[in-house]
Coordinates of C-alpha atoms and ligand atoms in Angstrom, one line a residue:
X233 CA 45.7 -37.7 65.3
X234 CA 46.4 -41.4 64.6
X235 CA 45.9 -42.2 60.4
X236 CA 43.5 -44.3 61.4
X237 CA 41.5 -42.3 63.8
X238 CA 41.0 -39.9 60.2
X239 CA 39.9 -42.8 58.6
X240 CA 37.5 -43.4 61.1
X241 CA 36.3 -40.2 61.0
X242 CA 35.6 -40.1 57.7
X243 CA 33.8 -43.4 57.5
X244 CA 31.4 -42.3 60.0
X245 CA 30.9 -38.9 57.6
X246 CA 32.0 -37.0 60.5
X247 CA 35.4 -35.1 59.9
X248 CA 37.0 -33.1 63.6
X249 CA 37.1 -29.2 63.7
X250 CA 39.9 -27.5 64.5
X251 CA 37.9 -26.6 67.5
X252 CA 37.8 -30.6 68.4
X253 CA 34.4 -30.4 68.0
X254 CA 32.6 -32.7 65.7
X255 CA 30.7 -31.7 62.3
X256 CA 29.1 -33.1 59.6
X257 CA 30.8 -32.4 56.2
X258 CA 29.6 -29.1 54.1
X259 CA 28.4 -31.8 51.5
X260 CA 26.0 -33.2 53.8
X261 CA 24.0 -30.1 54.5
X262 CA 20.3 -30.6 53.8
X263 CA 20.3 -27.3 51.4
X264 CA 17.2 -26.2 50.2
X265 CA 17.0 -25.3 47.5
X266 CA 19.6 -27.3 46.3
X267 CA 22.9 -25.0 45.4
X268 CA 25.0 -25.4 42.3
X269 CA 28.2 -26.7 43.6
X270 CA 29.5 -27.2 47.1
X271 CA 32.5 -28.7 48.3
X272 CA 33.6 -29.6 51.7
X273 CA 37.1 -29.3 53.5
X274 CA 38.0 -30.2 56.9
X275 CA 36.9 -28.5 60.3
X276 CA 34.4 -26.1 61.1
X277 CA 34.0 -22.8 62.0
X278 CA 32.9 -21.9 65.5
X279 CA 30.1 -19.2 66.4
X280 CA 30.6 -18.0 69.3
X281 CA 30.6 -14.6 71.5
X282 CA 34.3 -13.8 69.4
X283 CA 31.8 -13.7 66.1
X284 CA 31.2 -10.2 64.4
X285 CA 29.5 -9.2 61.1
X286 CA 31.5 -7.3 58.6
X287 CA 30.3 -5.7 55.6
X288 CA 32.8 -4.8 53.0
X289 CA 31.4 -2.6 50.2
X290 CA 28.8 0.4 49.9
X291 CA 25.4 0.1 49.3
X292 CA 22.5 1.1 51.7
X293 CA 20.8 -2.3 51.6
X294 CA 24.1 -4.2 52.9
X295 CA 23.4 -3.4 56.1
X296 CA 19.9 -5.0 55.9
X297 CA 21.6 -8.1 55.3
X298 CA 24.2 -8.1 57.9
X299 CA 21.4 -7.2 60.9
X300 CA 18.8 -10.2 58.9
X301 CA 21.9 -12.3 59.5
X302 CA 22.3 -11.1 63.5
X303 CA 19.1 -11.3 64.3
X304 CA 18.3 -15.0 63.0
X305 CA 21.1 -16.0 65.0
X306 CA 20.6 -14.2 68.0
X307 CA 17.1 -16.6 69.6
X308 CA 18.6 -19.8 69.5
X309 CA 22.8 -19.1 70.2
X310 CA 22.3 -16.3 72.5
X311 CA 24.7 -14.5 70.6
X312 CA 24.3 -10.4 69.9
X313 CA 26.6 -10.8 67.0
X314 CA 28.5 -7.2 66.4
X315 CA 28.2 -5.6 63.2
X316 CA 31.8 -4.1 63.4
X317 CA 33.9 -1.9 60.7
X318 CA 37.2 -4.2 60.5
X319 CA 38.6 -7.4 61.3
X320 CA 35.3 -9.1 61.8
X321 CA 35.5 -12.9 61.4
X322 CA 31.8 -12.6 59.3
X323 CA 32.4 -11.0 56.1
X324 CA 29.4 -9.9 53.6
X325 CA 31.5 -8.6 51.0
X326 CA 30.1 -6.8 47.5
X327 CA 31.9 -7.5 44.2
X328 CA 31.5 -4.9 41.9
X329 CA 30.8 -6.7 38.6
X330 CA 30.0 -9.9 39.5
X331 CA 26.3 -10.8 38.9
X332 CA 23.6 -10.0 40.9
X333 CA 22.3 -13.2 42.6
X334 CA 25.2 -15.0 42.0
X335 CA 27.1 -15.9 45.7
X336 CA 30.2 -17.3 46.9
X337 CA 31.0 -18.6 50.4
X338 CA 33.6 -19.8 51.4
X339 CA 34.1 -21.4 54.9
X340 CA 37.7 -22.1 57.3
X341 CA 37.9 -22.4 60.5
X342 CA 38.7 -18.9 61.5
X343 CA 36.1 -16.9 59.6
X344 CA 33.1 -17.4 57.0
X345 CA 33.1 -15.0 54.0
X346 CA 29.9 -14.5 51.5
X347 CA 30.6 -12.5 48.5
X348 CA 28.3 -11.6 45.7
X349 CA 27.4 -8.5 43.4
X350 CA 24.4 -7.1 45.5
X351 CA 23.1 -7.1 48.4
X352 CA 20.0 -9.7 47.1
X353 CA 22.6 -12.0 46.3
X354 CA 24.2 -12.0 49.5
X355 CA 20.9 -12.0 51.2
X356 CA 20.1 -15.8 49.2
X357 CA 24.0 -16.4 50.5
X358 CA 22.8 -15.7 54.2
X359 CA 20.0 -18.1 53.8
X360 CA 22.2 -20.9 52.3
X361 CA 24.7 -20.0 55.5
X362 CA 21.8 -20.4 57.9
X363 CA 21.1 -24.0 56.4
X364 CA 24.5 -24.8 57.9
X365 CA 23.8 -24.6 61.2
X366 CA 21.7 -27.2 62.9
X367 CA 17.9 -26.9 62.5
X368 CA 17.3 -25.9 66.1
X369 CA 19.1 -22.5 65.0
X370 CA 15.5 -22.0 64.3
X371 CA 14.5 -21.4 67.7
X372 CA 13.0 -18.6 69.7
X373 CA 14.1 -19.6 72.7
X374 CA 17.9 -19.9 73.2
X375 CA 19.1 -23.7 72.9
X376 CA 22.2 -24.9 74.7
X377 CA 25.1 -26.5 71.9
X378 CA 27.8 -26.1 69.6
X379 CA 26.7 -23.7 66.7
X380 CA 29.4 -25.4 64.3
X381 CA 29.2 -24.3 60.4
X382 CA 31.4 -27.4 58.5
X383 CA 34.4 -25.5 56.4
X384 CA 34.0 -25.5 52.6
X385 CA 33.1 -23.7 49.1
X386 CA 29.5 -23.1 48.2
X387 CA 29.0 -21.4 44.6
X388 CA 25.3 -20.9 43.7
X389 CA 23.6 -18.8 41.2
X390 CA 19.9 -18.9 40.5
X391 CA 18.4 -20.6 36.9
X392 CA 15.3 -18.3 36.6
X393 CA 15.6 -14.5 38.0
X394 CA 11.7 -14.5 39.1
X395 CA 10.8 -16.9 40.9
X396 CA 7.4 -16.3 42.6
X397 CA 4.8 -16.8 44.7
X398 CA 1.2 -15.8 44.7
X399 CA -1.5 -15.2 47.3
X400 CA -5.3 -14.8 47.0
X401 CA -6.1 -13.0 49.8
X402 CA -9.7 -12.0 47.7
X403 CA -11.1 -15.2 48.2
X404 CA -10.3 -14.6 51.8
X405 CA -8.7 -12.3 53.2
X406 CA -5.8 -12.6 55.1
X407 CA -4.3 -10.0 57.6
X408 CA -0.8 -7.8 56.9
X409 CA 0.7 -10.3 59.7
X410 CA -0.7 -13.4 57.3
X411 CA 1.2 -11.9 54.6
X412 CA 4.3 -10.8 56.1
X413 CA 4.6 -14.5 57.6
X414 CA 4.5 -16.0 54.0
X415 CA 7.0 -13.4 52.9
X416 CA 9.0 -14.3 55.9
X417 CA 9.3 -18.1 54.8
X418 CA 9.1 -17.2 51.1
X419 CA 12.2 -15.5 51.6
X420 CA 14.2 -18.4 53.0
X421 CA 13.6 -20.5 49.7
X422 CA 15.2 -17.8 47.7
X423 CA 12.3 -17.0 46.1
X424 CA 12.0 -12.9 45.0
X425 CA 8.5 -12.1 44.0
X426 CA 5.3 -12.2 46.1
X427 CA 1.9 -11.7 43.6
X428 CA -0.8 -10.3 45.7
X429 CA -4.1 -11.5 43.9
X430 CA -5.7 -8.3 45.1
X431 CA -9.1 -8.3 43.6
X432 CA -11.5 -11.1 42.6
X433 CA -15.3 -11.6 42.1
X434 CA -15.4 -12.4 45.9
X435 CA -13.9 -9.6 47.1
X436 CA -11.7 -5.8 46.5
X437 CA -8.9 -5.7 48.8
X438 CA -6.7 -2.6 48.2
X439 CA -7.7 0.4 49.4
X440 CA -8.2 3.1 46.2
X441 CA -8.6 6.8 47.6
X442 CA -10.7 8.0 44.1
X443 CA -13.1 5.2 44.0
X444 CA -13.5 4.5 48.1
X445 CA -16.6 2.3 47.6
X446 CA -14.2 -0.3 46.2
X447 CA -13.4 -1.4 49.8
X448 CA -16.5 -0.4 52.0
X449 CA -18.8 -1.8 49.7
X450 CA -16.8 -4.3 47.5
X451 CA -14.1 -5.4 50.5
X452 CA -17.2 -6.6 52.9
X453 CA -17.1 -10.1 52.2
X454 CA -15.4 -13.1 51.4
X455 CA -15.8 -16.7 50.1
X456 CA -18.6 -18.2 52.6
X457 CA -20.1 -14.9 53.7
X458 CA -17.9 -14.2 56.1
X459 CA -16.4 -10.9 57.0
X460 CA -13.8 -9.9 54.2
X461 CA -11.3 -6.9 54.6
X462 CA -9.2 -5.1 52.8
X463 CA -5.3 -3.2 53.3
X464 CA -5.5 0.5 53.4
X465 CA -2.9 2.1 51.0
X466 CA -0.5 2.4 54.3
X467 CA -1.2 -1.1 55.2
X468 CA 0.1 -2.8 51.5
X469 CA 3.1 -0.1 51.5
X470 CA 3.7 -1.4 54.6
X471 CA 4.0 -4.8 52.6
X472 CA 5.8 -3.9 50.0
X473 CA 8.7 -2.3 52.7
X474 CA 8.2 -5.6 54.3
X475 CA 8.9 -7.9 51.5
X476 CA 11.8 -5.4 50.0
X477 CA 13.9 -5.7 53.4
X478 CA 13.5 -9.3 52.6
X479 CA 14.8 -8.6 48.5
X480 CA 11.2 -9.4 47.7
X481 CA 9.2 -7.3 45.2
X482 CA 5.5 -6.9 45.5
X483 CA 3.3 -7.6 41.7
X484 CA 0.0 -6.4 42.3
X485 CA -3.2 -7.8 40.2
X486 CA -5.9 -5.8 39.6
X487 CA -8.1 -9.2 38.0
X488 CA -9.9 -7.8 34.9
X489 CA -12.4 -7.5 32.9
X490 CA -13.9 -10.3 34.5
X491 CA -13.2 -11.6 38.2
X492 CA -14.6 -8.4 39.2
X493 CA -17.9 -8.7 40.6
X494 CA -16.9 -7.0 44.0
X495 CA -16.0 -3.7 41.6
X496 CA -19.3 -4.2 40.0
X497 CA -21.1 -4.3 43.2
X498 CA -19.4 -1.2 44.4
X499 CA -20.2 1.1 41.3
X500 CA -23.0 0.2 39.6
X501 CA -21.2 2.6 35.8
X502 CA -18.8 -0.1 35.5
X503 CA -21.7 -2.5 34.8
X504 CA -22.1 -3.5 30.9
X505 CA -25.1 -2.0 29.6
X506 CA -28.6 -3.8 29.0
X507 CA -28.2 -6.1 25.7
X508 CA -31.4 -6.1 23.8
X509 CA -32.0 -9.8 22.7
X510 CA -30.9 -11.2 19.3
X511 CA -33.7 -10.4 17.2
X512 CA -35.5 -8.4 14.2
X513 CA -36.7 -5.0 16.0
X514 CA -37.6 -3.5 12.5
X515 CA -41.1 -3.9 12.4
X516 CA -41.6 -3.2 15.6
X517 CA -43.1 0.2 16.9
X518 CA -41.9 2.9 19.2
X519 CA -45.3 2.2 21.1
X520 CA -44.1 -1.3 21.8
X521 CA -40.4 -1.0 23.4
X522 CA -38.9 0.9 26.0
X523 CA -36.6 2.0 24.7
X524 CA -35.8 4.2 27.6
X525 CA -33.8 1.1 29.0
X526 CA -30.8 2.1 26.4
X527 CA -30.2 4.8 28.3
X528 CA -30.5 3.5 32.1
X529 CA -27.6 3.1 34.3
X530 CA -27.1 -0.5 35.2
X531 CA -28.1 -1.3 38.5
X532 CA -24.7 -2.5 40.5
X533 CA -24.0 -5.7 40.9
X534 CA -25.4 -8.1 44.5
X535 CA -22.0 -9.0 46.3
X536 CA -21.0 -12.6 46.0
X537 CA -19.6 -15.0 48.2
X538 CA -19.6 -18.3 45.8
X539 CA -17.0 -19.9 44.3
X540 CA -18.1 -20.3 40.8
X541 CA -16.4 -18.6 38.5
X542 CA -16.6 -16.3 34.6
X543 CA -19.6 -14.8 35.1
X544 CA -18.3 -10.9 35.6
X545 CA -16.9 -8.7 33.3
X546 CA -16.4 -4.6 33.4
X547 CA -18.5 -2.3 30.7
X548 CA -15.7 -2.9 27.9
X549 CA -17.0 -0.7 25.5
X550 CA -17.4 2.2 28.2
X551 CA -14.9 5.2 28.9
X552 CA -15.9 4.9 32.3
X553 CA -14.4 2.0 32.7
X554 CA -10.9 3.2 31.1
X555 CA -10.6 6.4 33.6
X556 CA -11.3 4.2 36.4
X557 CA -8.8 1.3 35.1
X558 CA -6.7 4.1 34.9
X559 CA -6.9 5.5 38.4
X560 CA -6.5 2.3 40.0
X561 CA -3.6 1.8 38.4
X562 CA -1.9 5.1 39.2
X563 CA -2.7 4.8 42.6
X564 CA -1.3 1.3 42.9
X565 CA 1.6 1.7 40.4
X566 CA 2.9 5.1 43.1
X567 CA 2.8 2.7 45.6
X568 CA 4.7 -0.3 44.1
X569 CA 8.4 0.3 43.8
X570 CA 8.6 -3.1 41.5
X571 CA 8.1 -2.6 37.3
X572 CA 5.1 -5.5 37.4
X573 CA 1.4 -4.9 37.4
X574 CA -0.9 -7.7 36.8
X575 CA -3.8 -7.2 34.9
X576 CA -5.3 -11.2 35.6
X577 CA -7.3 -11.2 32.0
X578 CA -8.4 -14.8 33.0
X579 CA -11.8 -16.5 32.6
X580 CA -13.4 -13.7 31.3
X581 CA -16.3 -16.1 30.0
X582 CA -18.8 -13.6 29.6
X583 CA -16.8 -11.0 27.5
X584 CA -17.3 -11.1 23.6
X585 CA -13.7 -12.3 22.4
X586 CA -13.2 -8.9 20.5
X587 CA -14.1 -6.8 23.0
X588 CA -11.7 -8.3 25.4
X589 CA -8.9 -8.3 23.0
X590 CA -9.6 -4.1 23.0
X591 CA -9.6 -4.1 26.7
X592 CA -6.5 -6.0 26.9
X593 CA -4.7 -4.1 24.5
X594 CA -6.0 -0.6 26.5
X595 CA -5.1 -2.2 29.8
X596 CA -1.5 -2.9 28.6
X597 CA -1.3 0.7 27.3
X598 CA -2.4 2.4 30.4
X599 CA -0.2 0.4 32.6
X600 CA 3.0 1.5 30.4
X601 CA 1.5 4.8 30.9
X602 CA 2.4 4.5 34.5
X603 CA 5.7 3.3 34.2
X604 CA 4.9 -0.9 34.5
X605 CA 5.4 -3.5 32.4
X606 CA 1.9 -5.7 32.5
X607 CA 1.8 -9.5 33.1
X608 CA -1.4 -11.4 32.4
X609 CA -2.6 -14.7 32.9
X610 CA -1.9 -16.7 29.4
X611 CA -5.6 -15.6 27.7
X612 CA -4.0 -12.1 27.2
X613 CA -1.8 -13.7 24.4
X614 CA -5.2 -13.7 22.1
X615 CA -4.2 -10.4 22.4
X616 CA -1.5 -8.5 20.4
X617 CA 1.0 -8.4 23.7
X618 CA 3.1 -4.8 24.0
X619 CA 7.0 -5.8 24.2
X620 CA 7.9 -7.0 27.5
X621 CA 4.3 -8.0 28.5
X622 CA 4.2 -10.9 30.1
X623 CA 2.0 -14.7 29.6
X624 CA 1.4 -16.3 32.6
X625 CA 0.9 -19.6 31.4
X626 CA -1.8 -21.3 34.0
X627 CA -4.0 -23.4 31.9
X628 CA -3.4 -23.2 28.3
X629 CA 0.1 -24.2 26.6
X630 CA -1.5 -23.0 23.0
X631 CA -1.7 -19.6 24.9
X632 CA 2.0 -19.5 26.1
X633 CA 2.8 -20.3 22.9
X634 CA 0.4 -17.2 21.2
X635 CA 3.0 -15.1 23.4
X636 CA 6.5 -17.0 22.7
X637 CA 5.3 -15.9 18.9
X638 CA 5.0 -12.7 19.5
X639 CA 8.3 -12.3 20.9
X640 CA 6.8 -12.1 24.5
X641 CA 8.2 -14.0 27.7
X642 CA 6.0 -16.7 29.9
X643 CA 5.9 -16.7 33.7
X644 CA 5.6 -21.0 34.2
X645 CA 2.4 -21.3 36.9
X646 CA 0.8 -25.0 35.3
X647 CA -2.0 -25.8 37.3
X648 CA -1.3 -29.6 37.2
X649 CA 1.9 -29.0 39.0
X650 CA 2.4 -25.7 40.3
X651 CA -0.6 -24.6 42.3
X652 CA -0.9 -25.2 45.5
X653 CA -4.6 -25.1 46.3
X654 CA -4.7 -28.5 44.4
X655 CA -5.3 -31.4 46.8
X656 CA -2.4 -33.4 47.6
X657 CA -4.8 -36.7 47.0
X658 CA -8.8 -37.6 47.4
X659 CA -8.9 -37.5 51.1
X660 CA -7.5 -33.9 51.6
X661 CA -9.6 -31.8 53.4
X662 CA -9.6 -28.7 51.5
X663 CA -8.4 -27.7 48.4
X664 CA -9.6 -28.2 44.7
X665 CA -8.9 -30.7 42.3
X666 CA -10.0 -29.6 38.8
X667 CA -6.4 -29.3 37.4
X668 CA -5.0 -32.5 39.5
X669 CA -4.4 -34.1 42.5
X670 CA -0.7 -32.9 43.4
X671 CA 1.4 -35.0 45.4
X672 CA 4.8 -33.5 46.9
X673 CA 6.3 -35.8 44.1
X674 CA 4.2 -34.7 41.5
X675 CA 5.1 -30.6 42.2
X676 CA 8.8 -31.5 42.4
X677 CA 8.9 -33.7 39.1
X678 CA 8.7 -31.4 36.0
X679 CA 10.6 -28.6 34.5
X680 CA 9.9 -25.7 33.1
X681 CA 11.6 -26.1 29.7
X682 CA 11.6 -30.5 28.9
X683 CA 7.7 -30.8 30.2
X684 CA 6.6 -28.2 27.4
X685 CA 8.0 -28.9 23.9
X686 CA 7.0 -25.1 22.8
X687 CA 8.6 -23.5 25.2
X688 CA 12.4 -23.1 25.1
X689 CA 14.9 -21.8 28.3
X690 CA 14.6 -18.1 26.7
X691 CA 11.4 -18.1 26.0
X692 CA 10.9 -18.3 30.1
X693 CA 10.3 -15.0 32.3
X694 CA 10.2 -17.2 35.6
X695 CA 8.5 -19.9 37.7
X696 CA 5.7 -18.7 40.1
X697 CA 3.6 -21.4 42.5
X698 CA 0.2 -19.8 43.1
X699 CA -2.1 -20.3 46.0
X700 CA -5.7 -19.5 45.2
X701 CA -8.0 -19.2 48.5
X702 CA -11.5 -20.1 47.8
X703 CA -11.3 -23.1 50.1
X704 CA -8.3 -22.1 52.6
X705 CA -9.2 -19.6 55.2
X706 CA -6.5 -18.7 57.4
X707 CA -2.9 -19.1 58.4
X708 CA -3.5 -23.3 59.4
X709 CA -5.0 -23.7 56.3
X710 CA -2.4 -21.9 53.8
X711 CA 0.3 -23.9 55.8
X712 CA -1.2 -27.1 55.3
X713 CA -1.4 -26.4 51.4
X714 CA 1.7 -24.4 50.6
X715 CA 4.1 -26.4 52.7
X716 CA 6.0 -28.8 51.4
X717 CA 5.1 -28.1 47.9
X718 CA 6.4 -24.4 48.0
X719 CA 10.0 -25.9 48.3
X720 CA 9.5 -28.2 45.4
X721 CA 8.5 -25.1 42.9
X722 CA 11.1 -22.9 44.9
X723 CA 13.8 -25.5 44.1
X724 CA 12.3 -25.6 40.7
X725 CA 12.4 -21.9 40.1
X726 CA 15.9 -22.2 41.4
X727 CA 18.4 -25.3 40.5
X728 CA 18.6 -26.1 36.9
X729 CA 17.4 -29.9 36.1
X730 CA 20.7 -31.2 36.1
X731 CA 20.8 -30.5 39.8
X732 CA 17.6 -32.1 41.0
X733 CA 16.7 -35.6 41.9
X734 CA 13.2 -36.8 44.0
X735 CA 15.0 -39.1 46.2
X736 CA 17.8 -37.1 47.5
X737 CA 15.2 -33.8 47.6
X738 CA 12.7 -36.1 49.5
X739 CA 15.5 -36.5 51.9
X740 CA 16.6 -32.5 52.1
X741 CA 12.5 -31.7 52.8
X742 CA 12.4 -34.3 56.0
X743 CA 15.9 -32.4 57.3
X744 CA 13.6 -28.6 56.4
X745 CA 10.6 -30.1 58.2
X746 CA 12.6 -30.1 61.5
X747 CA 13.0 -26.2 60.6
X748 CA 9.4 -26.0 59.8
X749 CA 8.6 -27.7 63.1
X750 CA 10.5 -25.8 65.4
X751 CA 8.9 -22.4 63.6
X752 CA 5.7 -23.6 63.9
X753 CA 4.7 -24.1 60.4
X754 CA 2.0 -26.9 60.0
X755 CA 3.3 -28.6 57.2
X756 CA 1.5 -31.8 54.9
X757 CA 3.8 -34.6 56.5
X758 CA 2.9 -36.1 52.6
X759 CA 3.3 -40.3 53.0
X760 CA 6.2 -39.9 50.4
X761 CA 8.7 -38.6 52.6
X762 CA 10.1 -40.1 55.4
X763 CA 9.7 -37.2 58.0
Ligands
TNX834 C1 -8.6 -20.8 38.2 S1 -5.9 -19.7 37.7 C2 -8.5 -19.5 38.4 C3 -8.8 -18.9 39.7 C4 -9.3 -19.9 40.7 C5 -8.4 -21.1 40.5 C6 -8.7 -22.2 41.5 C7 -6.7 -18.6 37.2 C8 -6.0 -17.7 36.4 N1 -8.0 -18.6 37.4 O1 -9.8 -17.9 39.6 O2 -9.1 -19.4 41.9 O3 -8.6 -21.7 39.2 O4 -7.7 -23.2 41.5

């Protein structure tokens, strides 16, 4: 070719394949979340029906990767791409040594190579490779075109090692399918970590074989009076097997002491006891009070299908409540592979401040007792935190920093930016907005570390967007909250602040919202981005 045709080529930002076939440069991929370095070279590399998956290295979980690869290729090329034993021109290759999320890949026109030290890490590499291809790779249906990945270097590693999401599904409840869709687009923001708010005043949502009328009586409803729901113990390992072929770990919460009114509802012994009023009793008579009423059971709790919040909290000062704190958790700890259990600990209004430091502080113990390492919303700081515990900081920064003081680690979920029930402005349609009105600007511009002076790079566990339910009640709904702003936090837990910039991410979201288009994801086309 002519000097001048290169020329050309490269003023148009289009460079020419070996194949003859024209492709954008690697460095104008709309990646998302943004990688660490990328470089591009000339030419492309070619999928077509010569194209076979190798996988170079042992370990049981490479082979997940390798058919995740296939099979998100296979709708839209037509292609059953081979998972072959030698010479394949797709190589997933394991480095012994190298860390864990950290991947390489590297591009030429005759064969694409991702190499990392896990198979997690080559998982997040798969995703970055699948970004290459043109957004209708997304399709179900096969679509007819060049499947053309531009030649280059991508090195990537991520800045936080959790980086989260998590679901209400107590508020309402939302089916195994629900769940396993949000895992599925979780996964392809390189986000690890899915927090199942399991249990809330509104409703109990995990099936626990010693105390049964958890679910039938406390799993009824939800938000609104409608019919609740809950997952039977086979239904969340189901879940958890779900996520994990996906390198996603499962963090149950168990909310407590308060947030549990469905618990109180089902069993009446986790009730506090009757307080007698403030008062002087000690002229008073036997004749004159009953004081048979010390000794009553409280009656259980009526079900609740409000939204309010803080009036709840379990008998702290009961055994009871410890052996049935305790069975829930060893029934839900055997069932979660992952070393988190979340014991919530937030907005327990109604519990004396002692007594909720002692419950904490059991809590904690009786968690380690079943192999986990507890994290709590940031009120369990006021508490003395076992090593390892961690703060997730929601509301309060002086909380965060109770933990950071006590040698303890915060998971980063700030209301005013990171949770995605917030409305996006006044005219939203559901939502709340007692923390802030979130714009997708406004979720992607903070950090971690510079937004909170007391809170350094090591003091941070990891960055988690929450989605709380009260007001969203099915699939539509969590769409049309989590989506866009679950990229911005995704991107946040992922590419240091070096790396990040609103104009040229408000450009990679419009190229992703082609993706979420064609997968059916019913996005917040937010006026700040043109779509
Ligand atoms: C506060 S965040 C709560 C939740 C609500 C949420 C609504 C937190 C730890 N507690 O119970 O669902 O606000 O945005």
């Amino acid at each position: 070719m002519k000097k001048s045709l290169w020329i050309l080529a490269l003023a148009l930002g289009v460079t020419v394949s070996s194949c003859q076939k024209a492709v954008s440069p690697l460095t104008e991929v709309s990646f998302l979340p943004i990688p660490l370095s990328v470089s591009s070279s000339s030419g492309g590399f070619e999928l077509d029906s010569d194209a076979s998956i190798q996988l170079v290295g042992a370990s049981g979980d490479l082979k997940k990767v390798g058919e995740y690869l296939a099979q998100k290729i296979q709708p839209a090329t037509g292609l059953e791409i081979p998972i072959v034993a030698e010479s394949g021109n797709i190589i997933l290759e394991l480095k012994t040594g190298e860390p864990a999320e950290k991947y390489l890949i590297d591009i030429s026109s005759d064969q694409v190579k991702i190499s990392s030290g896990s198979a997690s890490g080559l998982f997040l590499g798969v995703q970055t490779l699948l970004q290459t291809l043109p957004a209708e790779i997304e399709s179900t249906e096969k679509v007819a075109g060049d499947w053309i990945i531009p030649s280059g270097t991508i090195v990537d590693e991520p800045e936080y090692a959790y980086r989260g999401a998590m679901l209400d599904v107590a508020r309402h409840f939302f089916s195994v399918e629900e769940v396993k869709h949000y895992i599925d687009e979780i996964a392809r923001l390189k986000m690890n970590y899915l927090h199942l708010h399991l249990t809330d005043d509104q409703g109990w949502r995990i099936e626990i074989k010693s105390w049964p009328k958890l679910t039938e009586i406390g799993g009824q409803t939800e938000v609104g009076g409608t019919e609740g729901g809950f997952y039977t113990q086979e239904d969340y390992a189901e879940l958890v097997a779900y996520a994990a072929d996906q390198f996603i770990t499962i963090v149950p919460e168990i909310d407590m002491p308060g947030h549990t009114n469905a618990a109180l509802a089902s069993y009446a012994e986790l009730n506090p006891g009757v307080n007698l009023p403030d008062g002087d009793f000690s002229t008073m008579t036997e004749g004159k009070i009953d004081f048979d009423i010390l000794d009553k059971e409280p009656e259980p709790a009526e079900l609740y299908t409000g939204i309010e919040v803080g009036f709840s909290t379990f008998a702290t000062d009961k055994e009871i409540t410890y052996e049935f704190v305790d069975d829930v958790v060893r029934e839900l700890s055997a069932l979660t592979p992952g070393p988190y259990f979340h014991i919530g600990g937030d907005e327990s209004h109604v519990t004396e401040k002692d007594d909720y430091i002692f419950f904490i502080e059991r809590v904690q113990e009786i968690v380690k007792s079943h192999g986990k390492t507890s994290i709590g919303w940031d009120e369990i700081a006021t508490a003395e935190l076992l090593p390892g515990t961690v703060s997730q900081f929601w509301a309060k920064e002086e909380n965060a920093e109770l933990a950071i003081e006590q040698g303890n680690q915060v998971l980063i979920s700030p209301a005013k930016y990171a949770y995605l029930d917030m409305q996006y402005d006044s005219t939203t349609r559901i939502g709340l907005h007692w923390a802030a009105y979130i714009e997708l600007d406004a979720a992607y511009d903070w950090d971690p570390v510079s937004s909170y002076p007391g809170i350094t790079k090591a003091d941070i566990f990891g960055v988690e967007a929450p989605i709380w339910t009260e007001t969203i009640t099915d699939r539509a709904d969590l769409e049309y909250m989590a989506f866009p702003r679950i990229a911005a936090i995704a991107e946040i837990a992922w590419a240091p602040e070096s790396k990040r910039n609103w104009d040229d991410f408000a450009k990679r979201i419009s190229a992703q919202g082609k993706r979420w288009d064609i997968r059916g994801i019913g996005y917040y086309k937010s006026p700040k981005v043109e779509w």
